[in-house]
Structures are given as structure tokens and as C-alpha cells.
Amino acid sequence: MGEYDANNRFAAEATIEPDHITRARGFALELGVAPVSAAVGAQCAVIAAASQALNIVEIGTGAGVSGLWLLHGSPRATLTTIDKEPEHLGAARQAFADAKIPPARARFITGRAAEVLPRMNEASYDIVLIDADPDGVIEYVEHGLRLVRAGGTVLVPRVLAGGAVADPVRRDAVTTAYRSLIQETQSSPAVVGALSIVGEGLLQLATVARD
């Protein structure tokens, strides 16, 4: 086992997932939805806690795993979560109810992100998490950077595309989009970016507050 694999395995095994999130993970797997790993979820929770997030947007609800991790980090926050699949939103509602998340803390929107996001208020959110159709990731990140306040954070899990991004031979559209997103945001003066390689990967983009 290589050093990366050993470190990744250790990080995964060291992460303790709350029971209510583990139950939501079970719902997700029953639906055939791939939830974020516990290691990535824990990183999202830390960012939510450190930023004292109060308003969070999630693009791609799944069965509620990532949303529950975000609220685990910032239990006073209000989460707006968007998904085009009513079945996924129904599973997430049940998971949130089982976790005793007050209904006022979560707003579920059924719809395509490309249609919903343009109607949302600019610079009004602390965190935007993007875990939706990879074909639209660049467009969603552009929306996310518009929606977060100065100093807010955009989070993109799965950004390593299962190892494809690091493989120079891979040139498909999704891999190229993720690779371009990472490279362009790392060199952008408008954001401070960091790439975590734990789990499926997590791109973290903090907008730079300007005077």
C-alpha cells in the first residue's frame, strides 16, 4: 500500500461519523446515491464551524448526508438545499426529521440548479456546497462565488473525479472541467483556494474580502 493510500485509509478510519448521519448514509445507498465520505463531510463541518455559518446553500441534496454534516458543524445555520430529484429530497427530509433538525433550519427546493441559482440573492450566504451534475460544475461554481458573502466559502467535493484529474491521459469533458476549475481558482486573485485529497477530494474556495 502506497503512502497516499495508507494516509487516506487512516483518515477514513479515524473519522467518527454521528449516528444520525450514518443512518442518512444508509438511506442514500438504498437509493443508489453516492454520499460524500465521512472524511470529506467532517472537513465541511469544520469549515462551517470555523466560519460560524448561518446561511448555507447546498447544490445536490442526495439523501441529506452532506447537509447534515454542514449543520453538525454549525447547528444554528439555515440550510437551503436544491435537487432535481423529488425522491432524494424526500429521503433528506426524513433524515433531517430523524436527526431532529427543526423544520425552520432547512429549506428544500425541487428544481434544476441552473434554473434556481440565478434567482437567489447575491452575497447572501456563508457557504455554498456544490455536489451536483459534474457537467455543470464550472457554471455552479461561478454562481456559488456570486452567492457567497465577502469572505464566504465555496466547497466542491469529488473534484478529483476518482483519480481521473491526476491522470494526464484523461481528456473527457468532466475531467477537463474539474482540472480547469482547480487550476484557474488556484491562480485567481479573487479567491484563496485549497485542495484536500482526503476521501474523494474537496476543493475549498474562500472569497477575498476587498476594501
mmCIF file of C-alpha atoms in Angstrom:
data_model
loop_
_atom_site.group_PDB
_atom_site.id
_atom_site.type_symbol
_atom_site.label_atom_id
_atom_site.label_comp_id
_atom_site.label_asym_id
_atom_site.label_seq_id
_atom_site.Cartn_x
_atom_site.Cartn_y
_atom_site.Cartn_z
ATOM 1 C CA MET A 1 0.000 0.000 0.000
ATOM 2 C CA GLY A 2 1.395 3.401 -1.015
ATOM 3 C CA GLU A 3 1.772 6.359 1.332
ATOM 4 C CA TYR A 4 -1.274 8.118 -0.131
ATOM 5 C CA ASP A 5 -3.469 5.037 0.240
ATOM 6 C CA ALA A 6 -2.266 4.468 3.796
ATOM 7 C CA ASN A 7 -2.912 8.085 4.787
ATOM 8 C CA ASN A 8 -6.323 8.083 3.123
ATOM 9 C CA ARG A 9 -7.318 4.861 4.842
ATOM 10 C CA PHE A 10 -6.152 6.150 8.222
ATOM 11 C CA ALA A 11 -8.093 9.413 7.774
ATOM 12 C CA ALA A 12 -11.225 7.492 6.808
ATOM 13 C CA GLU A 13 -10.972 5.143 9.775
ATOM 14 C CA ALA A 14 -10.160 7.962 12.201
ATOM 15 C CA THR A 15 -13.277 9.953 11.287
ATOM 16 C CA ILE A 16 -16.174 9.326 13.657
ATOM 17 C CA GLU A 17 -19.497 9.912 11.983
ATOM 18 C CA PRO A 18 -22.520 10.835 14.136
ATOM 19 C CA ASP A 19 -25.186 8.137 14.210
ATOM 20 C CA HIS A 20 -27.842 10.262 12.526
ATOM 21 C CA ILE A 21 -25.546 10.909 9.580
ATOM 22 C CA THR A 22 -24.677 7.224 9.319
ATOM 23 C CA ARG A 23 -28.400 6.454 9.108
ATOM 24 C CA ALA A 24 -28.789 9.028 6.327
ATOM 25 C CA ARG A 25 -25.858 7.367 4.547
ATOM 26 C CA GLY A 26 -27.826 4.129 4.643
ATOM 27 C CA PHE A 27 -30.816 5.861 3.040
ATOM 28 C CA ALA A 28 -28.538 7.222 0.326
ATOM 29 C CA LEU A 29 -27.077 3.835 -0.501
ATOM 30 C CA GLU A 30 -30.559 2.317 -0.697
ATOM 31 C CA LEU A 31 -31.467 4.987 -3.242
ATOM 32 C CA GLY A 32 -28.305 4.382 -5.226
ATOM 33 C CA VAL A 33 -26.973 7.838 -4.340
ATOM 34 C CA ALA A 34 -23.266 8.179 -3.573
ATOM 35 C CA PRO A 35 -22.974 10.389 -0.456
ATOM 36 C CA VAL A 36 -19.827 12.321 0.417
ATOM 37 C CA SER A 37 -17.409 10.311 2.512
ATOM 38 C CA ALA A 38 -17.303 10.843 6.261
ATOM 39 C CA ALA A 39 -13.797 12.327 5.932
ATOM 40 C CA VAL A 40 -15.000 14.967 3.465
ATOM 41 C CA GLY A 41 -18.161 15.563 5.487
ATOM 42 C CA ALA A 42 -16.067 16.212 8.582
ATOM 43 C CA GLN A 43 -13.965 18.774 6.695
ATOM 44 C CA CYS A 44 -17.145 20.550 5.609
ATOM 45 C CA ALA A 45 -18.346 20.565 9.210
ATOM 46 C CA VAL A 46 -15.093 22.131 10.412
ATOM 47 C CA ILE A 47 -15.349 24.880 7.784
ATOM 48 C CA ALA A 48 -18.964 25.558 8.771
ATOM 49 C CA ALA A 49 -17.976 25.724 12.442
ATOM 50 C CA ALA A 50 -14.908 27.903 11.867
ATOM 51 C CA SER A 51 -16.853 30.386 9.747
ATOM 52 C CA GLN A 52 -19.807 30.392 12.174
ATOM 53 C CA ALA A 53 -22.006 29.929 9.132
ATOM 54 C CA LEU A 54 -25.629 30.994 9.451
ATOM 55 C CA ASN A 55 -26.786 30.736 5.834
ATOM 56 C CA ILE A 56 -25.745 27.775 3.695
ATOM 57 C CA VAL A 57 -26.704 26.665 0.197
ATOM 58 C CA GLU A 58 -26.242 23.095 -0.970
ATOM 59 C CA ILE A 59 -26.480 22.189 -4.658
ATOM 60 C CA GLY A 60 -27.231 18.484 -4.824
ATOM 61 C CA THR A 61 -29.116 17.176 -1.789
ATOM 62 C CA GLY A 62 -28.620 13.457 -2.240
ATOM 63 C CA ALA A 63 -30.194 11.876 0.819
ATOM 64 C CA GLY A 64 -29.037 14.630 3.172
ATOM 65 C CA VAL A 65 -25.592 13.397 4.236
ATOM 66 C CA SER A 66 -23.585 16.493 3.284
ATOM 67 C CA GLY A 67 -26.296 18.818 4.586
ATOM 68 C CA LEU A 68 -26.318 17.052 7.935
ATOM 69 C CA TRP A 69 -22.542 17.349 8.167
ATOM 70 C CA LEU A 70 -22.753 21.097 7.494
ATOM 71 C CA LEU A 71 -25.404 21.558 10.183
ATOM 72 C CA HIS A 72 -23.383 19.351 12.524
ATOM 73 C CA GLY A 73 -20.623 21.953 12.250
ATOM 74 C CA SER A 74 -22.963 24.917 12.518
ATOM 75 C CA PRO A 75 -26.207 23.869 14.229
ATOM 76 C CA ARG A 76 -27.581 27.443 14.234
ATOM 77 C CA ALA A 77 -27.380 27.689 10.449
ATOM 78 C CA THR A 78 -30.227 27.586 7.968
ATOM 79 C CA LEU A 79 -29.634 25.257 5.024
ATOM 80 C CA THR A 80 -31.164 25.739 1.592
ATOM 81 C CA THR A 81 -30.710 22.543 -0.409
ATOM 82 C CA ILE A 82 -31.505 22.096 -4.102
ATOM 83 C CA ASP A 83 -32.065 18.865 -6.024
ATOM 84 C CA LYS A 84 -33.930 17.945 -9.190
ATOM 85 C CA GLU A 85 -34.975 14.531 -7.805
ATOM 86 C CA PRO A 86 -38.051 14.626 -5.521
ATOM 87 C CA GLU A 87 -37.182 11.166 -4.198
ATOM 88 C CA HIS A 88 -33.809 12.390 -2.982
ATOM 89 C CA LEU A 89 -35.369 15.396 -1.289
ATOM 90 C CA GLY A 90 -37.934 13.132 0.380
ATOM 91 C CA ALA A 91 -35.178 10.933 1.803
ATOM 92 C CA ALA A 92 -33.311 14.013 3.022
ATOM 93 C CA ARG A 93 -36.433 15.398 4.714
ATOM 94 C CA GLN A 94 -36.832 12.103 6.542
ATOM 95 C CA ALA A 95 -33.170 12.070 7.549
ATOM 96 C CA PHE A 96 -33.412 15.634 8.847
ATOM 97 C CA ALA A 97 -36.559 14.786 10.790
ATOM 98 C CA ASP A 98 -34.888 11.717 12.292
ATOM 99 C CA ALA A 99 -31.958 13.943 13.300
ATOM 100 C CA LYS A 100 -34.425 16.336 14.959
ATOM 101 C CA ILE A 101 -33.348 19.246 12.765
ATOM 102 C CA PRO A 102 -36.023 21.951 13.279
ATOM 103 C CA PRO A 103 -38.050 22.470 10.077
ATOM 104 C CA ALA A 104 -37.136 26.163 10.091
ATOM 105 C CA ARG A 105 -33.456 25.216 9.709
ATOM 106 C CA ALA A 106 -33.858 23.525 6.319
ATOM 107 C CA ARG A 107 -35.466 24.636 3.071
ATOM 108 C CA PHE A 108 -35.838 22.041 0.312
ATOM 109 C CA ILE A 109 -36.120 23.224 -3.289
ATOM 110 C CA THR A 110 -37.040 20.878 -6.126
ATOM 111 C CA GLY A 111 -35.529 22.042 -9.388
ATOM 112 C CA ARG A 112 -32.511 22.204 -11.624
ATOM 113 C CA ALA A 113 -29.683 24.215 -10.122
ATOM 114 C CA ALA A 114 -29.095 26.110 -13.369
ATOM 115 C CA GLU A 115 -32.644 27.449 -13.137
ATOM 116 C CA VAL A 116 -32.807 28.027 -9.370
ATOM 117 C CA LEU A 117 -29.428 29.659 -8.703
ATOM 118 C CA PRO A 118 -29.882 32.775 -10.886
ATOM 119 C CA ARG A 119 -32.911 33.721 -8.765
ATOM 120 C CA MET A 120 -31.024 33.575 -5.450
ATOM 121 C CA ASN A 121 -29.706 36.670 -3.705
ATOM 122 C CA GLU A 122 -26.146 37.746 -4.352
ATOM 123 C CA ALA A 123 -23.614 37.891 -1.481
ATOM 124 C CA SER A 124 -26.137 36.456 0.982
ATOM 125 C CA TYR A 125 -24.622 33.133 2.059
ATOM 126 C CA ASP A 126 -21.681 31.993 4.153
ATOM 127 C CA ILE A 127 -21.122 28.657 2.408
ATOM 128 C CA VAL A 128 -22.174 27.166 -0.914
ATOM 129 C CA LEU A 129 -21.539 23.441 -1.322
ATOM 130 C CA ILE A 130 -21.650 22.089 -4.879
ATOM 131 C CA ASP A 131 -22.265 18.364 -5.285
ATOM 132 C CA ALA A 132 -24.427 18.239 -8.402
ATOM 133 C CA ASP A 133 -24.061 17.333 -12.073
ATOM 134 C CA PRO A 134 -20.317 17.399 -12.823
ATOM 135 C CA ASP A 135 -21.071 18.595 -16.362
ATOM 136 C CA GLY A 136 -22.163 21.928 -14.897
ATOM 137 C CA VAL A 137 -19.547 22.307 -12.180
ATOM 138 C CA ILE A 138 -17.887 25.426 -13.604
ATOM 139 C CA GLU A 139 -21.242 27.187 -14.033
ATOM 140 C CA TYR A 140 -22.285 26.209 -10.493
ATOM 141 C CA VAL A 141 -19.028 27.475 -9.005
ATOM 142 C CA GLU A 142 -19.500 30.797 -10.795
ATOM 143 C CA HIS A 143 -22.951 31.046 -9.228
ATOM 144 C CA GLY A 144 -21.553 29.962 -5.860
ATOM 145 C CA LEU A 145 -18.924 32.694 -5.866
ATOM 146 C CA ARG A 146 -21.650 35.212 -6.653
ATOM 147 C CA LEU A 147 -23.905 33.960 -3.867
ATOM 148 C CA VAL A 148 -21.388 33.887 -1.007
ATOM 149 C CA ARG A 149 -20.578 36.982 1.005
ATOM 150 C CA ALA A 150 -17.106 38.500 1.043
ATOM 151 C CA GLY A 151 -15.009 36.009 2.970
ATOM 152 C CA GLY A 152 -17.520 33.227 2.292
ATOM 153 C CA THR A 153 -16.597 29.740 1.114
ATOM 154 C CA VAL A 154 -17.486 27.576 -1.869
ATOM 155 C CA LEU A 155 -16.924 23.846 -1.386
ATOM 156 C CA VAL A 156 -16.687 21.303 -4.216
ATOM 157 C CA PRO A 157 -16.417 17.634 -3.203
ATOM 158 C CA ARG A 158 -15.495 14.837 -5.676
ATOM 159 C CA VAL A 159 -13.289 17.292 -7.525
ATOM 160 C CA LEU A 160 -10.604 14.645 -8.136
ATOM 161 C CA ALA A 161 -13.111 12.590 -10.171
ATOM 162 C CA GLY A 162 -11.996 9.263 -8.766
ATOM 163 C CA GLY A 163 -8.350 9.861 -9.679
ATOM 164 C CA ALA A 164 -9.086 10.910 -13.263
ATOM 165 C CA VAL A 165 -7.999 14.529 -12.737
ATOM 166 C CA ALA A 166 -4.474 13.472 -11.816
ATOM 167 C CA ASP A 167 -4.195 11.223 -14.884
ATOM 168 C CA PRO A 168 -2.810 13.312 -17.786
ATOM 169 C CA VAL A 169 -4.176 10.810 -20.282
ATOM 170 C CA ARG A 170 -7.784 11.514 -19.282
ATOM 171 C CA ARG A 171 -9.243 14.213 -21.528
ATOM 172 C CA ASP A 172 -13.007 13.704 -21.242
ATOM 173 C CA ALA A 173 -15.196 16.763 -20.694
ATOM 174 C CA VAL A 174 -15.882 16.232 -16.985
ATOM 175 C CA THR A 175 -12.244 15.535 -16.097
ATOM 176 C CA THR A 176 -11.095 18.535 -18.114
ATOM 177 C CA ALA A 177 -13.667 20.765 -16.403
ATOM 178 C CA TYR A 178 -12.543 19.713 -12.923
ATOM 179 C CA ARG A 179 -8.878 20.123 -13.879
ATOM 180 C CA SER A 180 -9.512 23.593 -15.304
ATOM 181 C CA LEU A 181 -11.531 24.589 -12.243
ATOM 182 C CA ILE A 182 -8.705 23.631 -9.895
ATOM 183 C CA GLN A 183 -6.009 25.335 -11.953
ATOM 184 C CA GLU A 184 -7.928 28.551 -12.576
ATOM 185 C CA THR A 185 -9.074 29.030 -8.998
ATOM 186 C CA GLN A 186 -5.598 28.372 -7.633
ATOM 187 C CA SER A 187 -4.266 31.292 -9.675
ATOM 188 C CA SER A 188 -7.233 33.633 -9.217
ATOM 189 C CA PRO A 189 -6.706 36.792 -7.107
ATOM 190 C CA ALA A 190 -10.419 36.735 -6.212
ATOM 191 C CA VAL A 191 -10.238 33.588 -4.092
ATOM 192 C CA VAL A 192 -7.948 31.692 -1.767
ATOM 193 C CA GLY A 193 -8.096 28.045 -2.812
ATOM 194 C CA ALA A 194 -7.016 24.797 -1.200
ATOM 195 C CA LEU A 195 -7.359 21.246 -2.480
ATOM 196 C CA SER A 196 -7.759 18.408 0.008
ATOM 197 C CA ILE A 197 -7.020 14.932 -1.345
ATOM 198 C CA VAL A 198 -8.609 13.070 1.567
ATOM 199 C CA GLY A 199 -11.528 10.876 0.546
ATOM 200 C CA GLU A 200 -12.870 11.820 -2.874
ATOM 201 C CA GLY A 201 -11.228 15.237 -2.671
ATOM 202 C CA LEU A 202 -12.561 18.630 -1.623
ATOM 203 C CA LEU A 203 -11.853 21.959 -3.317
ATOM 204 C CA GLN A 204 -12.186 24.863 -0.885
ATOM 205 C CA LEU A 205 -12.524 28.392 -2.234
ATOM 206 C CA ALA A 206 -12.699 31.364 0.137
ATOM 207 C CA THR A 207 -13.613 34.667 -1.459
ATOM 208 C CA VAL A 208 -11.233 37.505 -0.712
ATOM 209 C CA ALA A 209 -12.760 40.479 1.097
ATOM 210 C CA ARG A 210 -11.765 43.741 -0.592
ATOM 211 C CA ASP A 211 -11.774 47.240 0.898
#
